XYZ file of C-alpha atoms in Angstrom:
355
model
C 14.872 20.782 4.989
C 13.414 24.206 3.707
C 12.950 24.664 -0.121
C 16.373 23.449 -1.787
C 18.286 24.953 -5.395
C 20.307 24.445 -7.787
C 23.056 26.461 -9.934
C 21.172 27.747 -12.659
C 18.102 28.791 -9.753
C 20.188 30.386 -8.190
C 21.213 32.447 -10.745
C 17.840 32.775 -11.729
C 16.621 34.292 -8.603
C 19.891 36.067 -7.487
C 18.429 38.172 -11.346
C 14.602 38.735 -10.007
C 14.052 38.990 -6.612
C 14.562 42.673 -5.554
C 17.606 44.822 -4.523
C 15.445 44.773 -0.836
C 14.876 41.790 -0.032
C 18.076 39.301 1.998
C 18.922 36.285 0.674
C 20.356 33.256 3.091
C 21.894 30.399 1.001
C 22.285 27.350 3.660
C 24.201 24.339 2.554
C 27.646 22.018 3.458
C 31.099 23.156 2.892
C 32.775 23.843 -0.112
C 29.952 23.426 -2.103
C 30.321 26.526 -3.831
C 28.190 28.907 -2.229
C 30.208 31.717 -2.040
C 32.054 31.344 -5.748
C 29.194 31.233 -7.232
C 28.236 34.663 -6.081
C 31.150 36.435 -6.248
C 31.229 34.870 -9.990
C 27.254 36.363 -10.546
C 28.022 40.022 -8.985
C 31.641 39.838 -10.851
C 29.700 39.915 -14.165
C 27.724 42.073 -13.412
C 29.507 44.272 -13.092
C 28.851 45.207 -9.610
C 31.288 45.579 -6.591
C 30.654 42.609 -4.190
C 31.918 42.935 -0.805
C 32.661 39.894 1.537
C 32.988 39.235 5.537
C 33.531 36.585 6.867
C 31.815 37.209 9.808
C 32.865 34.093 11.854
C 36.477 35.305 12.115
C 34.997 38.993 13.961
C 35.264 39.450 17.577
C 34.044 42.721 17.948
C 31.009 44.937 16.536
C 33.496 47.627 15.147
C 35.341 45.629 12.983
C 31.693 45.491 10.460
C 30.460 49.135 12.238
C 33.443 51.795 12.250
C 35.486 52.377 15.398
C 34.289 55.500 17.482
C 35.503 59.339 17.242
C 34.812 62.379 18.946
C 33.323 64.602 16.806
C 34.592 67.897 18.959
C 32.411 70.219 16.724
C 29.311 68.594 18.126
C 31.506 67.292 21.551
C 29.111 64.065 20.334
C 30.517 60.615 19.657
C 30.253 59.294 15.670
C 31.879 56.146 14.371
C 34.417 56.389 11.164
C 33.256 54.767 8.573
C 34.589 50.375 8.246
C 37.043 50.238 5.218
C 34.534 48.413 2.969
C 31.942 51.566 3.487
C 30.755 52.325 0.251
C 31.179 56.591 1.252
C 30.147 57.339 -3.342
C 26.691 56.183 -3.049
C 27.646 53.492 -5.566
C 25.752 50.243 -4.675
C 27.052 47.142 -2.985
C 26.222 43.401 -2.743
C 27.166 42.958 1.151
C 28.031 39.319 1.495
C 27.353 37.663 4.818
C 29.598 34.455 4.593
C 30.200 32.392 7.933
C 26.832 34.641 8.971
C 26.718 31.124 11.621
C 29.710 31.419 12.722
C 29.661 34.751 13.967
C 29.404 35.491 17.628
C 25.777 36.626 19.396
C 27.722 40.746 19.512
C 28.647 40.533 15.960
C 24.683 38.837 14.974
C 23.369 41.708 16.411
C 25.006 44.527 14.200
C 23.529 42.657 11.317
C 19.785 42.779 12.840
C 20.303 46.593 12.531
C 21.875 46.402 8.963
C 19.267 43.390 7.448
C 16.355 45.449 8.199
C 16.813 49.049 7.805
C 20.287 48.657 5.453
C 21.575 51.090 8.050
C 24.999 50.558 10.305
C 25.692 53.327 13.028
C 23.129 55.517 11.654
C 24.873 55.345 8.382
C 23.205 53.750 5.329
C 23.966 51.723 2.865
C 23.690 53.236 -0.732
C 20.184 52.509 -2.585
C 19.968 49.143 -4.548
C 22.394 47.609 -2.256
C 21.885 44.327 -1.712
C 22.788 42.342 0.809
C 23.210 38.212 0.570
C 24.825 35.428 3.166
C 25.743 31.738 3.178
C 25.266 29.687 6.417
C 26.896 25.549 6.690
C 24.267 23.404 8.307
C 25.645 19.685 9.210
C 26.318 18.855 13.020
C 29.978 18.221 11.590
C 30.188 22.793 12.195
C 30.755 24.995 16.236
C 27.752 26.767 14.744
C 25.399 29.953 17.107
C 21.838 29.489 16.348
C 20.207 32.283 14.313
C 17.732 34.622 16.301
C 14.436 33.795 14.730
C 14.018 37.569 14.066
C 17.476 37.782 12.058
C 16.621 34.539 10.009
C 12.801 35.657 9.128
C 15.017 39.887 7.035
C 15.616 36.489 4.905
C 14.709 34.527 2.011
C 16.035 30.784 2.738
C 16.933 28.489 0.256
C 18.819 25.602 0.234
C 22.224 25.264 -1.977
C 22.032 21.981 -3.181
C 24.508 21.572 -6.952
C 23.879 19.430 -9.554
C 27.445 17.151 -9.631
C 26.155 17.739 -13.852
C 26.475 21.609 -13.029
C 29.903 21.313 -10.847
C 31.226 19.207 -13.975
C 29.953 21.400 -16.448
C 31.442 24.401 -14.581
C 34.747 22.258 -14.210
C 35.194 22.528 -18.287
C 34.502 25.633 -18.413
C 37.830 25.442 -16.017
C 39.241 23.789 -17.729
C 39.939 21.047 -14.576
C 41.818 17.587 -15.493
C 39.820 15.597 -17.459
C 40.919 12.296 -16.160
C 39.571 14.320 -12.572
C 36.126 15.212 -14.530
C 35.960 11.844 -16.176
C 36.529 10.133 -13.117
C 33.358 12.832 -11.648
C 31.141 12.330 -14.034
C 31.381 8.050 -13.322
C 31.709 8.021 -9.331
C 29.280 11.520 -8.469
C 28.651 10.534 -5.313
C 32.533 11.365 -4.742
C 31.632 14.254 -4.894
C 30.655 15.627 -1.613
C 31.767 13.608 0.857
C 28.579 12.317 3.157
C 27.690 14.008 6.479
C 28.008 11.440 8.652
C 31.938 10.724 7.049
C 32.620 15.211 8.163
C 34.180 14.013 12.157
C 37.054 15.424 13.751
C 39.961 15.682 11.038
C 39.086 13.237 9.115
C 40.158 14.906 5.483
C 37.005 13.557 2.605
C 35.648 14.773 -0.548
C 34.295 18.432 -1.154
C 34.067 20.624 -4.695
C 36.522 22.042 -3.669
C 39.123 19.747 -2.872
C 38.703 18.284 -5.845
C 39.691 21.778 -8.048
C 42.699 21.339 -5.554
C 43.545 17.668 -6.815
C 43.081 19.484 -10.514
C 45.580 22.240 -9.625
C 48.397 18.746 -8.053
C 47.456 16.613 -11.466
C 48.438 19.268 -13.593
C 52.069 18.285 -13.517
C 51.619 14.219 -13.712
C 51.055 12.214 -16.090
C 50.802 9.043 -13.789
C 49.886 8.699 -10.681
C 52.072 6.974 -8.533
C 51.622 5.977 -4.869
C 53.285 9.478 -3.787
C 50.934 11.367 -6.422
C 47.901 9.122 -4.833
C 49.109 9.952 -0.771
C 49.225 13.961 -2.058
C 45.627 13.346 -3.155
C 44.700 11.523 -0.420
C 45.472 14.974 1.955
C 43.334 17.124 -0.120
C 40.035 14.810 -0.527
C 40.505 11.667 2.001
C 41.851 8.374 1.635
C 38.160 7.215 0.486
C 38.100 9.258 -2.689
C 41.817 9.849 -3.208
C 42.141 4.334 -3.294
C 38.754 5.522 -5.458
C 39.566 8.377 -7.914
C 43.941 5.400 -8.059
C 42.405 2.580 -8.912
C 39.813 3.839 -11.404
C 43.213 5.706 -13.418
C 44.294 2.011 -13.002
C 41.252 -0.360 -14.307
C 38.506 1.566 -15.808
C 39.002 1.817 -18.872
C 36.661 4.797 -20.696
C 36.783 6.145 -23.963
C 37.069 10.214 -23.486
C 33.794 12.058 -25.461
C 36.318 14.771 -27.028
C 37.974 11.372 -29.690
C 34.242 10.452 -30.311
C 32.936 14.803 -31.279
C 37.279 14.825 -33.111
C 36.208 11.750 -35.013
C 33.030 9.354 -34.910
C 35.178 7.024 -37.436
C 38.086 6.080 -35.986
C 36.120 5.130 -32.169
C 32.588 3.829 -33.660
C 34.099 0.228 -32.783
C 33.966 1.130 -29.262
C 31.056 3.056 -29.157
C 28.977 -0.097 -30.213
C 30.454 -2.545 -27.240
C 29.043 0.154 -24.636
C 26.082 -0.393 -22.537
C 23.246 1.914 -22.125
C 24.296 3.603 -19.065
C 27.733 4.660 -20.952
C 26.527 5.966 -24.029
C 24.882 8.084 -21.224
C 28.166 9.417 -19.644
C 29.325 9.617 -23.723
C 26.347 12.310 -24.041
C 27.026 14.365 -21.205
C 30.705 14.392 -21.898
C 29.762 15.942 -25.655
C 27.737 18.179 -24.802
C 30.034 20.226 -21.805
C 32.762 19.726 -24.243
C 30.008 21.501 -26.937
C 29.127 24.733 -24.192
C 32.831 24.543 -23.499
C 34.361 25.700 -26.496
C 35.016 29.009 -28.432
C 36.297 28.239 -31.491
C 33.902 28.004 -34.058
C 35.600 26.277 -36.435
C 36.019 22.759 -33.879
C 32.133 23.565 -32.712
C 31.066 22.469 -36.261
C 33.656 20.067 -36.489
C 32.382 18.246 -33.253
C 28.771 19.171 -34.680
C 28.718 17.329 -37.480
C 30.538 14.255 -35.386
C 27.933 14.076 -33.197
C 25.840 14.356 -36.759
C 27.644 11.167 -37.373
C 26.716 10.057 -34.151
C 23.120 10.231 -34.391
C 22.277 8.408 -37.118
C 24.534 5.148 -35.781
C 21.694 5.749 -32.497
C 19.207 5.948 -35.434
C 19.864 3.199 -37.081
C 20.825 0.929 -34.517
C 18.091 1.752 -32.489
C 19.763 2.793 -28.940
C 16.443 4.774 -27.825
C 18.058 4.546 -24.903
C 20.223 6.829 -25.723
C 18.890 9.178 -27.824
C 16.346 9.999 -25.396
C 18.826 10.418 -23.174
C 20.302 13.222 -25.422
C 17.345 14.184 -26.329
C 16.259 15.035 -23.076
C 20.555 17.211 -22.479
C 19.410 19.477 -25.715
C 15.724 20.207 -23.861
C 17.636 21.740 -20.901
C 18.525 24.889 -19.934
C 21.957 23.312 -18.857
C 23.423 23.881 -22.646
C 22.105 27.041 -24.291
C 25.196 27.028 -26.586
C 25.258 23.583 -27.642
C 21.418 23.928 -28.211
C 22.412 26.835 -31.252
C 25.913 24.737 -32.027
C 23.447 22.292 -33.321
C 21.097 24.378 -35.250
C 23.438 26.471 -37.183
C 25.671 23.515 -38.290
C 22.957 20.302 -38.125
C 19.624 20.791 -39.713
C 19.981 16.805 -39.881
C 19.878 16.619 -36.604
C 17.449 19.047 -34.970
C 14.682 17.305 -37.618
C 15.808 13.597 -35.823
C 15.120 14.584 -32.865
C 12.474 15.493 -33.202
C 10.808 12.655 -35.533
C 12.213 10.738 -32.444
C 9.812 12.718 -30.351
C 7.251 12.639 -32.308
C 7.315 8.958 -32.584
C 7.570 8.334 -28.982
C 4.900 10.320 -28.786
C 2.175 8.362 -31.286
C-alpha cells in the first residue's frame, strides 16, 4: 500500500502538481476517481479528454491511423479525433490503465515520458492523469515498473464524510444520506464481497438508488428488490430495515426550528449528537440562499447555548472539530458573519479545555 489521500488532499495535489508530472490514482471501482478528476478540471475551464484504455484493442486507437504522404513518399499518422491541433493544452485522462492490453501500454510509455504520439507532441502545459483499479477481483494487466516510475502514485481513499457532503451538494435522496451517515460501512462493500456476479454497494450505486427513489415515498418489497439490484442484497436489506425501524431526527428540522425539537434532542446520546452536528454542517455548507443560511445559524446558536447549559461537552468538542476543519469553509464564514456568540463560546470552550 502506497500513500493514501482523501478528496481534499487530491484537490490540493491537483492544484500544485506541475503539468509536466503525471499522476496515477489507485483505488476501488465506484469510489469517484473519474468523476472527481472530470469535475475538478472542468471547474478550472480546462479541456479534459478521457480515454478508456481497457476498451481499446489497437494502438491506432491512441496514435491515429497510418496514411501515405505521397509528396514525401513516407508513411505518416493522422492524429486521433481527440488530439489538440490548435495548440491548446489539455488534460489527458487515461482511465482503466491497468486494464489495457500490453501493446496499448507500450504506446502510453512514449506518451507519458515525452508527451509525444507518433512524432506529434502534446501542447505545452498539457497534463496526463491515469486511474487504475486495485484488488484481486479485477482482471488486470501488470504495469511495467518503467511505466509506473513515470507517475506520481497515490492511493485514493475518499472519506464517507466527503461523499456525504458531495451527496448533499448534489441533492441525493435524504434517506440515503441519513442512512450512510449512520452506517458508513455500507457506503463501500468490503473487497471480500466483490466476487463473481454478486452485486455489491459502492458510491456510484448509491447515486443510482437515489435516482430510483426520487418518485418513491414509501419503500415496499418491490422497491427493496429494485434497490438490491443496484447495491446488492445485504446493503438493500440494511437500508430497508433502517427506514422501517430507526427513528432519526432530521438535522434540517433543528436548523429550521430548534425550540420545536428541543425535547427530542435532549434524549439523544453523544454519538447521535455527533451525527446531528455533521448533518447541520453539511446542510449549511450546501445552501446558497443567504436568508436560509442566516436562519440556520440562529438555530445553531440556540443549539450551542443548549449544549453549553447542559454541559454536553463531547458534542461541543465534536462541533468545534468540524468548525475548525477545512471541509466546511462556507459554514465557518456563515457562523462568523451571523453569530459572534457562537464563535466566542467556541473560543471560550477551547480556552477552558487548555487550562
